[in-house]
Short mmCIF file of N, CA and C and ligand atoms in Angstrom, two decimals:
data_model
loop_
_atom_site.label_atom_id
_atom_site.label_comp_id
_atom_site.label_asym_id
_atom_site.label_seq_id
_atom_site.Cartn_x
_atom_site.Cartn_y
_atom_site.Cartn_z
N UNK P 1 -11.91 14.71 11.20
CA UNK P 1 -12.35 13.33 11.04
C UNK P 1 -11.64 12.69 9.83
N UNK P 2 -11.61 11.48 9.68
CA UNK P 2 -10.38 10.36 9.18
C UNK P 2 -11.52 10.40 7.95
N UNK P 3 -11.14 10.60 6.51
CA UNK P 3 -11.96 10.06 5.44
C UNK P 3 -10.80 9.20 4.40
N UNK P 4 -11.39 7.83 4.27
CA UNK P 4 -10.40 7.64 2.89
C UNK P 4 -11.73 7.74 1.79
N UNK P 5 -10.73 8.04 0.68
CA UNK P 5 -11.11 8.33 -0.57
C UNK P 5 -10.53 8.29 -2.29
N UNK P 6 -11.21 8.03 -2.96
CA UNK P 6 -10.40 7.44 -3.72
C UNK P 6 -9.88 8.73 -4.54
N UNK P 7 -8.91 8.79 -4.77
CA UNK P 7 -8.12 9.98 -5.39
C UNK P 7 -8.48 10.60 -6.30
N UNK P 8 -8.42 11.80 -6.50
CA UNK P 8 -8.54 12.47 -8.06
C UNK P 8 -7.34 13.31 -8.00
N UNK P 9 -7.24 13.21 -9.49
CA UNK P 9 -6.13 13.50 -10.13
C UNK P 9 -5.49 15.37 -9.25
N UNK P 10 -6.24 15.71 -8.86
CA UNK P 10 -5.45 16.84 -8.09
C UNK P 10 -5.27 16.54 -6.81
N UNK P 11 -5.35 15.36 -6.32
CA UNK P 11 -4.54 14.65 -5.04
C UNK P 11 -3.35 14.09 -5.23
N UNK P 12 -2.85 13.76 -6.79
CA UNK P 12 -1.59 13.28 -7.39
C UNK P 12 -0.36 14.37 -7.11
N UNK P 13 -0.58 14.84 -6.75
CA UNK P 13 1.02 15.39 -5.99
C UNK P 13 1.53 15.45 -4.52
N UNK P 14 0.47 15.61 -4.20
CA UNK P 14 0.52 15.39 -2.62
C UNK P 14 0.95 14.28 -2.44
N UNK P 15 0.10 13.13 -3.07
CA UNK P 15 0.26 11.84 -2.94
C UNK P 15 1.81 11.54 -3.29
N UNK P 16 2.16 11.81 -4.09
CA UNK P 16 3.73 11.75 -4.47
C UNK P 16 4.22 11.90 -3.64
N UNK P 17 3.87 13.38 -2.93
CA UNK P 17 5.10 13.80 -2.05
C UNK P 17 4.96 13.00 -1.39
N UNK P 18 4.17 12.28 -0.65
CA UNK P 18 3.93 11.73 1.06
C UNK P 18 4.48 10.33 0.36
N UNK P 19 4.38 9.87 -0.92
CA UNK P 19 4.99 8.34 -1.23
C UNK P 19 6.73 8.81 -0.80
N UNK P 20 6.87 10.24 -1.49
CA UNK P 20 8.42 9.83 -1.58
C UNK P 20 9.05 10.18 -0.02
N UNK P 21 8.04 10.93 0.80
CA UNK P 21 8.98 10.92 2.15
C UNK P 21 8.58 9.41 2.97
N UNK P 22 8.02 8.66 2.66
CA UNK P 22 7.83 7.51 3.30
C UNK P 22 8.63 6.47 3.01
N UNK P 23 8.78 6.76 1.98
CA UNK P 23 9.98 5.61 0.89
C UNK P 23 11.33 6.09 1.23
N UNK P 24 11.67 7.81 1.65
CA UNK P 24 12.77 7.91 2.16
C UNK P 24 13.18 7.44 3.47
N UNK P 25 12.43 7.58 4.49
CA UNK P 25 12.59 7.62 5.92
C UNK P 25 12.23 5.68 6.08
N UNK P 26 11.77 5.01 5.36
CA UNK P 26 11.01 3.58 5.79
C UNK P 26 12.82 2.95 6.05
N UNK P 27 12.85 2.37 7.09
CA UNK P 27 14.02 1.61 7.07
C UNK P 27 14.04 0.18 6.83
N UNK P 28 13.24 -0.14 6.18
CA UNK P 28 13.24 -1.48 5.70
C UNK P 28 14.09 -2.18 4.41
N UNK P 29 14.59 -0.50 3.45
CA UNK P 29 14.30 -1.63 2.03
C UNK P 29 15.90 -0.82 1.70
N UNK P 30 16.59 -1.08 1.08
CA UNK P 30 17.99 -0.97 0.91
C UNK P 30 18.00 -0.03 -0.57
N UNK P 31 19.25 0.61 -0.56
CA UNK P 31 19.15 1.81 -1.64
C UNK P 31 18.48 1.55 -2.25
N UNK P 32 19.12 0.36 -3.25
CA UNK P 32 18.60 -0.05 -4.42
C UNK P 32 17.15 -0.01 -4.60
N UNK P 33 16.43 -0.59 -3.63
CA UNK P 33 15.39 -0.35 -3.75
C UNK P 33 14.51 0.91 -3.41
N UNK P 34 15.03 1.83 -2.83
CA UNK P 34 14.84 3.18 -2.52
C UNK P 34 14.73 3.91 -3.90
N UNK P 35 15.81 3.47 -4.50
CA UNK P 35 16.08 4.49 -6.29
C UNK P 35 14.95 3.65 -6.97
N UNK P 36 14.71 2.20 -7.21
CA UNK P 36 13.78 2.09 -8.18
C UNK P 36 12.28 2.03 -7.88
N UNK P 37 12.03 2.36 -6.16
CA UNK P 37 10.56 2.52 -5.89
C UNK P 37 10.29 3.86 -5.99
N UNK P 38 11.09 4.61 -5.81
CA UNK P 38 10.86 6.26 -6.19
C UNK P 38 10.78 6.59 -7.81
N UNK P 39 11.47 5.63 -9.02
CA UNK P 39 11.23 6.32 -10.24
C UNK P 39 9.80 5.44 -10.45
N UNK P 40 9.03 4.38 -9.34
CA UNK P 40 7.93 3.94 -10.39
C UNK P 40 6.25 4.50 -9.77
N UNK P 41 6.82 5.89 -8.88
CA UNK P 41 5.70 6.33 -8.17
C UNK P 41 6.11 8.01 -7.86
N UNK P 42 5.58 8.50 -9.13
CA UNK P 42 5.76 9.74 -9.22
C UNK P 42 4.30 10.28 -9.43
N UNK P 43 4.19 11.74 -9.48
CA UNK P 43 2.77 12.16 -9.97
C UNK P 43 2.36 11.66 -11.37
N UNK P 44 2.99 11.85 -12.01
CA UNK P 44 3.00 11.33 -13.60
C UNK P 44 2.56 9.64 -13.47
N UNK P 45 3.55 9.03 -12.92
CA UNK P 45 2.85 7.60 -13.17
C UNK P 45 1.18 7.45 -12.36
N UNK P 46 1.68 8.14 -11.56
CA UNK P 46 -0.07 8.13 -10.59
C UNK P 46 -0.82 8.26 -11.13
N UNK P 47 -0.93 9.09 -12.25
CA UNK P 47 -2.31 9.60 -13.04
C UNK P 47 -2.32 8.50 -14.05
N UNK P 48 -1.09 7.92 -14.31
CA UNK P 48 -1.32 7.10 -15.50
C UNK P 48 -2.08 5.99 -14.40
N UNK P 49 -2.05 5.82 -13.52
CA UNK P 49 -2.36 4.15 -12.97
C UNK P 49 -3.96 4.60 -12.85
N UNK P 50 -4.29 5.55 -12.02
CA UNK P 50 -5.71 6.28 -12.55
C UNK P 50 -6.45 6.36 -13.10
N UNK P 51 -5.89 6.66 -14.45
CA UNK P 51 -6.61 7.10 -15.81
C UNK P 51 -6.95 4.91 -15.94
N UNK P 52 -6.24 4.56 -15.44
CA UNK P 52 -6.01 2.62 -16.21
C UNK P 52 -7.47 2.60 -15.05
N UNK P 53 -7.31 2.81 -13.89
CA UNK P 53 -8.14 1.86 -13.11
C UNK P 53 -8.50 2.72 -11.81
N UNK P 54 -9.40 3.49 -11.78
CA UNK P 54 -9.95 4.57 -10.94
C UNK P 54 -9.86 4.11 -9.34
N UNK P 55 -9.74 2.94 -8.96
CA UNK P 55 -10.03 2.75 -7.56
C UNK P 55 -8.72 2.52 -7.20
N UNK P 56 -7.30 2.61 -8.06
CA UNK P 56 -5.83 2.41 -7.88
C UNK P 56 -5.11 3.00 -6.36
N UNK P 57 -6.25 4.33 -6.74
CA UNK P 57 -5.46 5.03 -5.37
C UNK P 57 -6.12 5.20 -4.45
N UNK P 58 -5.99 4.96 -3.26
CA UNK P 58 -6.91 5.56 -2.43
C UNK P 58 -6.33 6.31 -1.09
N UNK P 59 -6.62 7.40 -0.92
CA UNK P 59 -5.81 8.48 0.11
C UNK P 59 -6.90 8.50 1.60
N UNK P 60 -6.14 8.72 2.27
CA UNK P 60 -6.58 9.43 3.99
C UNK P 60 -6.70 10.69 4.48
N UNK P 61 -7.44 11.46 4.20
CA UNK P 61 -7.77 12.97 4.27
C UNK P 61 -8.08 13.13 5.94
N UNK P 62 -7.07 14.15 6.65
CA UNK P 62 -7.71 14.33 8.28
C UNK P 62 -8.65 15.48 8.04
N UNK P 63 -8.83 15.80 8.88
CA UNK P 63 -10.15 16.91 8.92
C UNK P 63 -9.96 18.45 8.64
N UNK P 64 -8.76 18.57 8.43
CA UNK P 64 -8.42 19.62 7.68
C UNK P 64 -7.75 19.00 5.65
N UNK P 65 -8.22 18.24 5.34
CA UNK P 65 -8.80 17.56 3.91
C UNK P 65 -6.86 17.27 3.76
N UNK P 66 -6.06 17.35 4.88
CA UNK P 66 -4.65 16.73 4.21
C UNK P 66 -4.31 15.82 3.84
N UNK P 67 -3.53 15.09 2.93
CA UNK P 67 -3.13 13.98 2.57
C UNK P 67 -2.35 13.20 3.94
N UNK P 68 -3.03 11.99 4.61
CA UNK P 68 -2.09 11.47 5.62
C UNK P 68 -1.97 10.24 5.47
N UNK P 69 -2.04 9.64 4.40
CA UNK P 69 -1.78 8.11 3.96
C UNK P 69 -2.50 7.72 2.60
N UNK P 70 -1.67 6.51 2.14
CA UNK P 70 -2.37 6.09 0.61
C UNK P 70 -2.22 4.75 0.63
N UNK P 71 -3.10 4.04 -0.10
CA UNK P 71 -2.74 3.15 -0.47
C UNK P 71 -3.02 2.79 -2.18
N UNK P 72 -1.85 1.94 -2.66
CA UNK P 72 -2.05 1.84 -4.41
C UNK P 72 -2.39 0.42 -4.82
N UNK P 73 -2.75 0.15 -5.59
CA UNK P 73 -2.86 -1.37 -5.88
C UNK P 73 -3.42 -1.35 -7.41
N UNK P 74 -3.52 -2.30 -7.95
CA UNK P 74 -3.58 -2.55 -9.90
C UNK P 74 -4.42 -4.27 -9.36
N UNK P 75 -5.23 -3.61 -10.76
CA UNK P 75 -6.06 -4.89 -10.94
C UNK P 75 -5.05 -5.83 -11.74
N UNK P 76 -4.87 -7.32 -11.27
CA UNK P 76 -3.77 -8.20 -11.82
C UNK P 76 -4.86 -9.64 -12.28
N UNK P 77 -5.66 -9.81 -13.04
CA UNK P 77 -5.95 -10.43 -13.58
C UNK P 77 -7.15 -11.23 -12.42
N UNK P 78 -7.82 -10.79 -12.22
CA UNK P 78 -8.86 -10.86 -11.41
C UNK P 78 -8.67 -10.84 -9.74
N UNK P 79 -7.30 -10.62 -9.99
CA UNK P 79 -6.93 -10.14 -8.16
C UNK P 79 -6.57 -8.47 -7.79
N UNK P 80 -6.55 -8.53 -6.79
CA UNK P 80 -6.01 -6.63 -6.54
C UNK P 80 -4.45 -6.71 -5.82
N UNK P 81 -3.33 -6.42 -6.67
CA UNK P 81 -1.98 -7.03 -5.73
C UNK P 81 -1.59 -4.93 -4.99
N UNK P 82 -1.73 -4.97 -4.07
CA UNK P 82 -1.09 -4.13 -3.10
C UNK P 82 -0.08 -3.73 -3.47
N UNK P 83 -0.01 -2.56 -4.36
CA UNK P 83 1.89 -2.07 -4.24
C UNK P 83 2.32 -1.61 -3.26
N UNK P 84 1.70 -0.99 -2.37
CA UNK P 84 1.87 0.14 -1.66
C UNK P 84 1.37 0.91 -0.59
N UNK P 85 1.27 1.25 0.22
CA UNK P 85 0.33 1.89 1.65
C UNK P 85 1.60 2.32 2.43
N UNK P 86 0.93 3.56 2.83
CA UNK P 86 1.92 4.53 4.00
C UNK P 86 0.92 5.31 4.48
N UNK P 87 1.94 6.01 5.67
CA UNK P 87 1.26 6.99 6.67
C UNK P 87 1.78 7.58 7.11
N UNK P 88 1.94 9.12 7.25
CA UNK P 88 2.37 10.62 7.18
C UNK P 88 2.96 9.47 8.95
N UNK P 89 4.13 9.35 8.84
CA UNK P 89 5.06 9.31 10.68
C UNK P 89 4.81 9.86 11.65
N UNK P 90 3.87 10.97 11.70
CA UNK P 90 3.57 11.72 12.52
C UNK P 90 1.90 11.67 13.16
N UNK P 91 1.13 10.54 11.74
CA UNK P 91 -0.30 10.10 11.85
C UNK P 91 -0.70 8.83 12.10
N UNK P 92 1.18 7.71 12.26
CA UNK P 92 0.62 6.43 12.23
C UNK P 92 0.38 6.10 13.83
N UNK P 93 -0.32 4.55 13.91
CA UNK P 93 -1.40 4.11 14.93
C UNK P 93 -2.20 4.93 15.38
N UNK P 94 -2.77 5.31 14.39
CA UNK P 94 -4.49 6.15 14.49
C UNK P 94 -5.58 5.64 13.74
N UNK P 95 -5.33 3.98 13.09
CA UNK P 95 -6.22 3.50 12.51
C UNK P 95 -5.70 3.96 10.80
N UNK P 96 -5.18 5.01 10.48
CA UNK P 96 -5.17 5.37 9.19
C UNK P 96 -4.94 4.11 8.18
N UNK P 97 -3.62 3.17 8.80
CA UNK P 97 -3.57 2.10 7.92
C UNK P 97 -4.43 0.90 7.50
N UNK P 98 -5.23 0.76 9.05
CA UNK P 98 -6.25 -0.17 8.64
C UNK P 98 -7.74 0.52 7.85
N UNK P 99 -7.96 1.42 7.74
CA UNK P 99 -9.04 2.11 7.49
C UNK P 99 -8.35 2.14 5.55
N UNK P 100 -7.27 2.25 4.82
CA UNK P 100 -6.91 2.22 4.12
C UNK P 100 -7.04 0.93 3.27
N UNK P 101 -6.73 -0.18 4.17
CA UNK P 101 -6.81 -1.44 3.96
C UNK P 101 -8.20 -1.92 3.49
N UNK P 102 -8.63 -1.72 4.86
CA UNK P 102 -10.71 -1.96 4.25
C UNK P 102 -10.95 -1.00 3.21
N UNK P 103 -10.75 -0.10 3.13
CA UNK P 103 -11.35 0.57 1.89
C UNK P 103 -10.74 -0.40 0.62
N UNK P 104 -9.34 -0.55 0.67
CA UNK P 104 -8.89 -0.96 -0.80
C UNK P 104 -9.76 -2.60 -1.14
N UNK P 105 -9.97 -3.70 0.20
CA UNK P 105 -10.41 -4.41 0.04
C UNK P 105 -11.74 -4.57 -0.60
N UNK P 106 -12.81 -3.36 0.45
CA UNK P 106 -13.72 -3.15 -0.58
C UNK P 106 -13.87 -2.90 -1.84
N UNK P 107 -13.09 -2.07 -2.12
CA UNK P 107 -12.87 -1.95 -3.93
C UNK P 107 -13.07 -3.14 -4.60
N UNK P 108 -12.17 -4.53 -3.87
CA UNK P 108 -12.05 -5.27 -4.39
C UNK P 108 -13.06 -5.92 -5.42
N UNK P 109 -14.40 -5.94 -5.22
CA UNK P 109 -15.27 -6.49 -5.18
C UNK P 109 -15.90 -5.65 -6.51
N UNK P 110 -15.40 -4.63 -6.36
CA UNK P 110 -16.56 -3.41 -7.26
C UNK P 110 -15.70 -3.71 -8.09
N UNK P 111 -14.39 -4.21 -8.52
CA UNK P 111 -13.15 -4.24 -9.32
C UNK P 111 -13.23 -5.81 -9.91
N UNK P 112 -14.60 -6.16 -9.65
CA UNK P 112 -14.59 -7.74 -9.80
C UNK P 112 -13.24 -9.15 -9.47
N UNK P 113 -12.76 -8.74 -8.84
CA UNK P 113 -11.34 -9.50 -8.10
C UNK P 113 -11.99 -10.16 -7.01
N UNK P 114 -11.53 -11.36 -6.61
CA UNK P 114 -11.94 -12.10 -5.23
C UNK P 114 -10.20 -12.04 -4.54
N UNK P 115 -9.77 -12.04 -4.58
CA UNK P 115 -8.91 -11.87 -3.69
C UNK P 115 -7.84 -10.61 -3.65
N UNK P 116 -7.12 -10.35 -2.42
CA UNK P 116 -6.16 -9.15 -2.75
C UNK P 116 -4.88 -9.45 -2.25
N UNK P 117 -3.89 -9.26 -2.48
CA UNK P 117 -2.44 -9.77 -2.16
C UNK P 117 -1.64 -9.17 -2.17
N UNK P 118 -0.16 -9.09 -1.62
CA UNK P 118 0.71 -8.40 -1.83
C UNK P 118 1.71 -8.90 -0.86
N UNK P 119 2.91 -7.87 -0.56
CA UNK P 119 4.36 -8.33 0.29
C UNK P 119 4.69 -7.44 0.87
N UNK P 120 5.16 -8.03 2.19
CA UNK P 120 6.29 -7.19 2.78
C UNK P 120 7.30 -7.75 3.38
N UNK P 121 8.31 -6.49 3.61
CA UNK P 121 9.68 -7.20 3.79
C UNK P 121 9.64 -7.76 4.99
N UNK P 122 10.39 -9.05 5.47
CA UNK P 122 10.14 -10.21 6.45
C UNK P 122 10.68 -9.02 7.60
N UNK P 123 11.08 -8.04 7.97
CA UNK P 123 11.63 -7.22 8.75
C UNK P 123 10.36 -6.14 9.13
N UNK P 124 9.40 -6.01 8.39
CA UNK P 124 8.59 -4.82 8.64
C UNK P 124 7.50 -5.01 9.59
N UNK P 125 7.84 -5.11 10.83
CA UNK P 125 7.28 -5.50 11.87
C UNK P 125 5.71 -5.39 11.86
N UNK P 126 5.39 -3.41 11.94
CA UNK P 126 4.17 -2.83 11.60
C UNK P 126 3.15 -3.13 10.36
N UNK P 127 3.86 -3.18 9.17
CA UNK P 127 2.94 -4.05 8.25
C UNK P 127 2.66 -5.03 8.13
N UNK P 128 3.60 -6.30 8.74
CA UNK P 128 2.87 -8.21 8.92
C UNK P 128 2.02 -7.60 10.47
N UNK P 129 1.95 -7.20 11.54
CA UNK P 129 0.96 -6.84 12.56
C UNK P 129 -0.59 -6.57 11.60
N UNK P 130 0.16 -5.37 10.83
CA UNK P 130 -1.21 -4.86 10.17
C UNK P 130 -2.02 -5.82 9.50
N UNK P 131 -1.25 -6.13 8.43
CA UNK P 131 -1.60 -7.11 7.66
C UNK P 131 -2.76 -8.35 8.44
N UNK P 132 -1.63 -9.24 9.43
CA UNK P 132 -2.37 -9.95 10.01
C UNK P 132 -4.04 -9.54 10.81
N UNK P 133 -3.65 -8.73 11.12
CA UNK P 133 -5.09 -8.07 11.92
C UNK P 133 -6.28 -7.93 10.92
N UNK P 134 -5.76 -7.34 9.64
CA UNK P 134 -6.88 -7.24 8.58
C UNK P 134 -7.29 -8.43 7.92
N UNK P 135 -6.52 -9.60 8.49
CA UNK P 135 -6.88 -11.13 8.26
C UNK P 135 -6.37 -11.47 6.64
N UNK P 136 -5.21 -10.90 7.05
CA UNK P 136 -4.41 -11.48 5.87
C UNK P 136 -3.70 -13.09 6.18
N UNK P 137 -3.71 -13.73 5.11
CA UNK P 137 -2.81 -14.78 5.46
C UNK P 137 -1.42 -15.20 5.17
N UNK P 138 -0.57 -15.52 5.73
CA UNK P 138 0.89 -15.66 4.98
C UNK P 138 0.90 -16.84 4.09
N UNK P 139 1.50 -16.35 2.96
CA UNK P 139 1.50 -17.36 2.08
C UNK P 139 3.00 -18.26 2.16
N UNK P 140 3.99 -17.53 1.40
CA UNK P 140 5.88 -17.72 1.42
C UNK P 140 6.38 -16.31 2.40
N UNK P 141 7.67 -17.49 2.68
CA UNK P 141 8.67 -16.27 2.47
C UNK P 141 9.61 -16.31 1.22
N UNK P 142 10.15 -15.35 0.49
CA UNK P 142 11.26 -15.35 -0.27
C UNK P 142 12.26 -14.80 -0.29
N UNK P 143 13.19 -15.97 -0.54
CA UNK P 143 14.60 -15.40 0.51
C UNK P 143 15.44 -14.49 -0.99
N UNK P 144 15.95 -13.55 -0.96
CA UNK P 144 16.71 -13.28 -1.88
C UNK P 144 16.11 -12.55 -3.06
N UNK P 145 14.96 -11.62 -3.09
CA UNK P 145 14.49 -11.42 -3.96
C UNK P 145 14.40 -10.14 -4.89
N UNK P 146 13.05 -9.73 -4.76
CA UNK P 146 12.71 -7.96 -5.72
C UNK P 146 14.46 -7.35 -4.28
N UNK P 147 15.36 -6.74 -5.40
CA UNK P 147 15.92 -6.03 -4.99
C UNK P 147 17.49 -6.32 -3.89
N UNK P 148 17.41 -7.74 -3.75
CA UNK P 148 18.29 -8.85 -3.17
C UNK P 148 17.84 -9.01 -1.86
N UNK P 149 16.22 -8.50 -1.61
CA UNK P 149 16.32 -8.60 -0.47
C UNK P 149 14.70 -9.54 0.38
N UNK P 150 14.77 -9.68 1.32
CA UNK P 150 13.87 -11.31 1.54
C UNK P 150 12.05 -10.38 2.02
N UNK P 151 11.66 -11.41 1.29
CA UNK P 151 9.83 -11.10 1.51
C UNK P 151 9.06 -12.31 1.92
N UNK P 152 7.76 -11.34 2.39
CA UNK P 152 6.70 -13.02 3.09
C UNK P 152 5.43 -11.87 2.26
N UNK P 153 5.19 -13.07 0.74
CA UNK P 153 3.51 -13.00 0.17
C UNK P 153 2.54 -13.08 0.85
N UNK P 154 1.17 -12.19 1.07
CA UNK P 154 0.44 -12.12 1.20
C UNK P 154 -0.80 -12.01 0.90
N UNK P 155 -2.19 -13.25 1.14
CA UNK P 155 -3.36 -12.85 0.35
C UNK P 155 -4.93 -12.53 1.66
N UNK P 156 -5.91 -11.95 0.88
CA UNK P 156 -7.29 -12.19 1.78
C UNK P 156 -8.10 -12.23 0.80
N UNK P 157 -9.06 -13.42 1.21
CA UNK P 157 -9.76 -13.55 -0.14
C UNK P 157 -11.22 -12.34 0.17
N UNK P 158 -12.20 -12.19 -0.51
CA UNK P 158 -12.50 -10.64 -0.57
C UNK P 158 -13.83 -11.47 0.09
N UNK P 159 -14.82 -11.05 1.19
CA UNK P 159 -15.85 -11.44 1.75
C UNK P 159 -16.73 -11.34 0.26
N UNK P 160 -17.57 -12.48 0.43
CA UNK P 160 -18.59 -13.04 -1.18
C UNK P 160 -19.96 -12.12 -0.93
C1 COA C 1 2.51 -0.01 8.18
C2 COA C 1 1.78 1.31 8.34
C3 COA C 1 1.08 1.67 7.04
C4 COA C 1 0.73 1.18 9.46
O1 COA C 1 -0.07 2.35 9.46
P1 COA C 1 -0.81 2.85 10.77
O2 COA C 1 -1.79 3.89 10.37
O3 COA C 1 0.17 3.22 11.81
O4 COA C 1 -1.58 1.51 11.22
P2 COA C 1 -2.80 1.38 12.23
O5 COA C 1 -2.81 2.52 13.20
O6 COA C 1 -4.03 1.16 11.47
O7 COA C 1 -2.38 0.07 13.03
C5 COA C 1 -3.12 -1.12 12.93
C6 COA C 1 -2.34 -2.25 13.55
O8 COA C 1 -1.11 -2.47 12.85
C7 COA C 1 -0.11 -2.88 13.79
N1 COA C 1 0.95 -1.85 13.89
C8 COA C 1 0.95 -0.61 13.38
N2 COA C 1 2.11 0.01 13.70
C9 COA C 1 2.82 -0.85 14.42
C10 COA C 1 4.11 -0.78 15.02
N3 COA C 1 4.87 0.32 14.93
N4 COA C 1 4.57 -1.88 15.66
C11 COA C 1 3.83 -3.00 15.75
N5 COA C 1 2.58 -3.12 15.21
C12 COA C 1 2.10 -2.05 14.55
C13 COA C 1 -0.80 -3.01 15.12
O9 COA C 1 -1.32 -4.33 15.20
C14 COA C 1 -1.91 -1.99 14.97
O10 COA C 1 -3.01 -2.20 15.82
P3 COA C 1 -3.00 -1.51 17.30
O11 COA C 1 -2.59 -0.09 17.13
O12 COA C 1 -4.42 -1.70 17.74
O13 COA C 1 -2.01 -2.30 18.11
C15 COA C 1 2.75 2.47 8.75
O14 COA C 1 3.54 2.03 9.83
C16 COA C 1 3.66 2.93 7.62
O15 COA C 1 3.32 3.82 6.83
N6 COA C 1 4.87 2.32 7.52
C17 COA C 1 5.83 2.70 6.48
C18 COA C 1 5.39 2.26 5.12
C19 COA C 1 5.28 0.75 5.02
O16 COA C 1 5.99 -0.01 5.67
N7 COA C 1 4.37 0.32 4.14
C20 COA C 1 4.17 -1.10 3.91
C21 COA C 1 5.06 -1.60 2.85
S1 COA C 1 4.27 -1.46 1.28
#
């Protein structure tokens, strides 16, 4: 059975690993951005984002307690901005991503933030689907940007 949960610090390597094979294999985002999303999501920074703000991480445990998705996000000044969410390639459309989503949203609330936001690249078919379904709204696109390459912002404001 599918549990998300919010991480403890001896889920920080796993979690690494499954960030960095997702960040390898994702065909969306161009070297450049391959080399500087891998030095800012290591085990080491994980624990630091952790130790800052306990509900940062939150993982997808299948029923044998494995790591099969995460999602990261930082409290940004009374919002929750989304760095990050994946899913073991071999576990996605099984709900893992949206079940990731509602959890982080809920946080939102316990994190005192009303809204949560974040981006993806105008190419990433599966995450604007996702996104939209979890009743996200599009905000921009930006042409030319993090990394030379084009994004569409995203927010949901957090149910009151
Ligand atoms: C995006 C991602 C997290 C989705 O995870 P997932 O567990 O497969 O998502 P879900 O099973 O919860 O899918 C929910 C909805 O998202 C959409 N979706 C998911 N995968 C899709 C795909 N390959 N194509 C089109 N829509 C897709 C669908 O609307 C789907 O609902 P449905 O299955 O009822 O049609 C996963 O594809 C992934 O890890 N991608 C690589 C990492 C990434 O792009 N992260 C986002 C950038 S930060």
């Amino acid at each position: 059975m599918l549990k998300i949960v919010i991480a403890e610090e001896s889920d920080l390597p796993d979690t690494a690993r499954l960030f960095a094979r997702v960040l390898r294999e994702i065909p969306y985002y161009n070297a450049l951005a391959k080399e500087g999303e891998a030095k800012k999501y290591t085990a080491t920074t994980l624990a630091r984002k952790l130790s800052e703000d306990p509900y940062s991480i939150l993982v997808a445990r299948n029923g044998d307690r494995k790591i099969v998705g995460f999602c990261i996000s930082h409290f940004d000044d009374y919002t929750i901005w989304v760095d990050w969410y994946g899913v073991d390639t071999t576990r996605r459309r099984n709900g893992v991503g949206t079940a990731l989503l509602k959890k982080t949203i809920q946080t939102a609330t316990k994190r005192g933030a009303h809204k949560v936001w974040c981006d993806t690249r105008t190419i990433n078919e599966p995450s604007k689907d996702l996104l939209q379904k979890m009743g996200f709204t599009r905000l921009v696109e930006i042409k030319n940007h993090w990394y030379g390459q084009d994004f569409i912002l995203w927010e949901r404001f957090v149910d009151p």
